[in-house]
PDB file of C-alpha atoms in Angstrom:
ATOM      1  CA  MET A   1      -0.010  -0.038   0.020  1.00  0.00           C
ATOM      2  CA  GLY A   2       1.503   3.390  -1.036  1.00  0.00           C
ATOM      3  CA  ARG A   3       2.153   6.122   1.276  1.00  0.00           C
ATOM      4  CA  LEU A   4       3.346   9.740   1.525  1.00  0.00           C
ATOM      5  CA  THR A   5       5.586  10.918   4.284  1.00  0.00           C
ATOM      6  CA  THR A   6       7.945  13.852   5.074  1.00  0.00           C
ATOM      7  CA  HIS A   7      10.522  15.079   7.480  1.00  0.00           C
ATOM      8  CA  VAL A   8      11.707  18.603   8.071  1.00  0.00           C
ATOM      9  CA  LEU A   9      15.190  19.634   9.479  1.00  0.00           C
ATOM     10  CA  ASP A  10      16.400  23.090  10.278  1.00  0.00           C
ATOM     11  CA  THR A  11      19.897  23.219   8.806  1.00  0.00           C
ATOM     12  CA  ALA A  12      20.705  26.564  10.385  1.00  0.00           C
ATOM     13  CA  LEU A  13      20.165  25.151  13.829  1.00  0.00           C
ATOM     14  CA  GLY A  14      21.191  21.606  13.157  1.00  0.00           C
ATOM     15  CA  LYS A  15      17.835  20.199  14.676  1.00  0.00           C
ATOM     16  CA  PRO A  16      14.373  19.065  13.468  1.00  0.00           C
ATOM     17  CA  ALA A  17      11.974  21.682  12.637  1.00  0.00           C
ATOM     18  CA  SER A  18       9.209  21.272  15.248  1.00  0.00           C
ATOM     19  CA  GLY A  19       5.845  23.034  14.924  1.00  0.00           C
ATOM     20  CA  LEU A  20       6.107  23.623  11.229  1.00  0.00           C
ATOM     21  CA  ARG A  21       2.674  23.514   9.487  1.00  0.00           C
ATOM     22  CA  ILE A  22       2.341  21.571   6.228  1.00  0.00           C
ATOM     23  CA  GLU A  23      -0.401  21.386   3.595  1.00  0.00           C
ATOM     24  CA  LEU A  24      -1.116  18.829   1.103  1.00  0.00           C
ATOM     25  CA  TRP A  25      -2.795  20.013  -2.092  1.00  0.00           C
ATOM     26  CA  SER A  26      -4.183  17.959  -5.012  1.00  0.00           C
ATOM     27  CA  GLN A  27      -3.061  19.530  -8.309  1.00  0.00           C
ATOM     28  CA  ALA A  28      -5.993  18.339 -10.279  1.00  0.00           C
ATOM     29  CA  GLU A  29      -8.009  20.446 -12.589  1.00  0.00           C
ATOM     30  CA  ASN A  30      -9.250  22.289  -9.411  1.00  0.00           C
ATOM     31  CA  PRO A  31      -6.640  22.261  -6.924  1.00  0.00           C
ATOM     32  CA  ALA A  32      -7.875  21.590  -3.580  1.00  0.00           C
ATOM     33  CA  LEU A  33      -6.457  21.178   0.057  1.00  0.00           C
ATOM     34  CA  ILE A  34      -6.480  17.530   1.013  1.00  0.00           C
ATOM     35  CA  SER A  35      -4.912  17.884   4.656  1.00  0.00           C
ATOM     36  CA  SER A  36      -3.124  19.882   7.139  1.00  0.00           C
ATOM     37  CA  HIS A  37      -0.356  18.782   9.460  1.00  0.00           C
ATOM     38  CA  VAL A  38       2.120  20.059  12.115  1.00  0.00           C
ATOM     39  CA  THR A  39       5.531  18.554  12.753  1.00  0.00           C
ATOM     40  CA  ASN A  40       6.331  17.240  16.037  1.00  0.00           C
ATOM     41  CA  THR A  41       9.534  17.441  18.010  1.00  0.00           C
ATOM     42  CA  ASP A  42      11.281  14.968  15.572  1.00  0.00           C
ATOM     43  CA  GLY A  43      10.310  17.318  12.531  1.00  0.00           C
ATOM     44  CA  ARG A  44       7.875  14.663  11.348  1.00  0.00           C
ATOM     45  CA  VAL A  45       4.069  14.428  11.298  1.00  0.00           C
ATOM     46  CA  ASP A  46       2.528  11.769  13.320  1.00  0.00           C
ATOM     47  CA  GLY A  47       1.715   9.328  10.488  1.00  0.00           C
ATOM     48  CA  PRO A  48       1.556   9.414   6.845  1.00  0.00           C
ATOM     49  CA  ILE A  49       0.368  12.315   5.020  1.00  0.00           C
ATOM     50  CA  LEU A  50      -1.526  10.352   2.504  1.00  0.00           C
ATOM     51  CA  GLU A  51      -2.173   6.700   2.481  1.00  0.00           C
ATOM     52  CA  GLY A  52      -4.740   3.960   1.688  1.00  0.00           C
ATOM     53  CA  LYS A  53      -7.418   4.650  -0.791  1.00  0.00           C
ATOM     54  CA  ALA A  54      -6.751   8.272  -0.603  1.00  0.00           C
ATOM     55  CA  PHE A  55      -3.169   7.483  -2.045  1.00  0.00           C
ATOM     56  CA  LYS A  56      -3.561   7.789  -5.835  1.00  0.00           C
ATOM     57  CA  THR A  57      -1.440   8.693  -8.970  1.00  0.00           C
ATOM     58  CA  GLY A  58      -1.476  12.264  -9.846  1.00  0.00           C
ATOM     59  CA  GLU A  59       0.172  15.684  -9.184  1.00  0.00           C
ATOM     60  CA  TYR A  60       0.347  17.021  -5.695  1.00  0.00           C
ATOM     61  CA  GLU A  61       1.855  19.989  -3.862  1.00  0.00           C
ATOM     62  CA  LEU A  62       3.131  20.162  -0.186  1.00  0.00           C
ATOM     63  CA  ARG A  63       3.131  23.606   1.175  1.00  0.00           C
ATOM     64  CA  PHE A  64       5.624  24.043   3.981  1.00  0.00           C
ATOM     65  CA  HIS A  65       4.901  27.225   6.074  1.00  0.00           C
ATOM     66  CA  ALA A  66       8.595  27.919   6.769  1.00  0.00           C
ATOM     67  CA  GLY A  67       8.255  31.586   7.544  1.00  0.00           C
ATOM     68  CA  ASP A  68       5.805  30.957  10.458  1.00  0.00           C
ATOM     69  CA  TYR A  69       8.192  28.412  11.822  1.00  0.00           C
ATOM     70  CA  LEU A  70      11.320  30.451  11.304  1.00  0.00           C
ATOM     71  CA  LYS A  71       9.841  33.360  13.373  1.00  0.00           C
ATOM     72  CA  THR A  72       9.723  31.135  16.389  1.00  0.00           C
ATOM     73  CA  THR A  73      13.230  30.042  16.254  1.00  0.00           C
ATOM     74  CA  GLY A  74      14.917  33.194  17.665  1.00  0.00           C
ATOM     75  CA  GLN A  75      17.175  33.592  14.528  1.00  0.00           C
ATOM     76  CA  SER A  76      18.005  36.988  13.135  1.00  0.00           C
ATOM     77  CA  LEU A  77      15.628  37.315  10.223  1.00  0.00           C
ATOM     78  CA  PRO A  78      15.056  40.046   7.546  1.00  0.00           C
ATOM     79  CA  ALA A  79      11.852  41.802   7.017  1.00  0.00           C
ATOM     80  CA  PRO A  80      10.217  40.757   4.910  1.00  0.00           C
ATOM     81  CA  LEU A  81      11.337  37.273   5.240  1.00  0.00           C
ATOM     82  CA  PHE A  82      13.395  35.814   2.396  1.00  0.00           C
ATOM     83  CA  LEU A  83      11.392  32.386   2.459  1.00  0.00           C
ATOM     84  CA  ASP A  84       7.875  32.082   3.512  1.00  0.00           C
ATOM     85  CA  ILE A  85       5.681  29.415   2.165  1.00  0.00           C
ATOM     86  CA  ILE A  86       7.736  26.729   0.283  1.00  0.00           C
ATOM     87  CA  PRO A  87       5.905  24.800  -2.335  1.00  0.00           C
ATOM     88  CA  ILE A  88       6.903  21.499  -3.483  1.00  0.00           C
ATOM     89  CA  ARG A  89       5.117  20.161  -6.417  1.00  0.00           C
ATOM     90  CA  PHE A  90       5.627  16.493  -7.322  1.00  0.00           C
ATOM     91  CA  GLY A  91       3.980  13.561  -9.080  1.00  0.00           C
ATOM     92  CA  ILE A  92       2.974  10.096  -7.768  1.00  0.00           C
ATOM     93  CA  ALA A  93       3.266   7.547 -10.481  1.00  0.00           C
ATOM     94  CA  GLU A  94       3.434   4.402  -8.190  1.00  0.00           C
ATOM     95  CA  PRO A  95       0.180   3.707  -6.376  1.00  0.00           C
ATOM     96  CA  ASP A  96       1.918   1.148  -4.285  1.00  0.00           C
ATOM     97  CA  GLY A  97       5.118   3.311  -3.662  1.00  0.00           C
ATOM     98  CA  HIS A  98       6.554   5.179  -0.585  1.00  0.00           C
ATOM     99  CA  TYR A  99       7.004   8.786  -1.443  1.00  0.00           C
ATOM    100  CA  HIS A 100       9.136  10.447   1.193  1.00  0.00           C
ATOM    101  CA  VAL A 101       9.508  14.179   0.516  1.00  0.00           C
ATOM    102  CA  PRO A 102      11.902  15.645   3.123  1.00  0.00           C
ATOM    103  CA  LEU A 103      12.680  19.338   3.502  1.00  0.00           C
ATOM    104  CA  LEU A 104      16.051  20.711   4.700  1.00  0.00           C
ATOM    105  CA  VAL A 105      15.332  24.545   5.490  1.00  0.00           C
ATOM    106  CA  SER A 106      17.149  27.476   6.648  1.00  0.00           C
ATOM    107  CA  PRO A 107      16.263  31.282   6.595  1.00  0.00           C
ATOM    108  CA  PHE A 108      17.810  31.661   3.218  1.00  0.00           C
ATOM    109  CA  GLY A 109      17.621  28.318   1.353  1.00  0.00           C
ATOM    110  CA  TYR A 110      16.030  24.988   1.136  1.00  0.00           C
ATOM    111  CA  SER A 111      16.541  21.560  -0.385  1.00  0.00           C
ATOM    112  CA  THR A 112      14.445  18.491  -1.080  1.00  0.00           C
ATOM    113  CA  TYR A 113      14.682  15.106  -2.894  1.00  0.00           C
ATOM    114  CA  ARG A 114      12.707  11.808  -3.068  1.00  0.00           C
ATOM    115  CA  GLY A 115      13.777   9.830   0.035  1.00  0.00           C
ATOM    116  CA  SER A 116      12.946   6.438   1.306  1.00  0.00           C
TER     117      SER A 116
END
């Protein structure tokens, strides 16, 4: 059974990004919010973001609300923020696959990849 997971690490502080809000959007003909989550102390959500019958092939977007998180870290930040909401658009082609979309974030950059 396929599933979608994520993990967010704050590379500037060298620790998991706790309390970061993440939204999953469908990118079908009419984009729609599927679910919203908040990372725990390990920088993960408490289970798959998408799984079971809801896990289908298609195009999706994870929106990481990095700006709100970064404001809580005590780091020196510019106004306005360089990074705020980070959208990562990706496709699910394998209905039985595990799609892990981690985010490495700092106030001035981010990186992602398909993990395992």
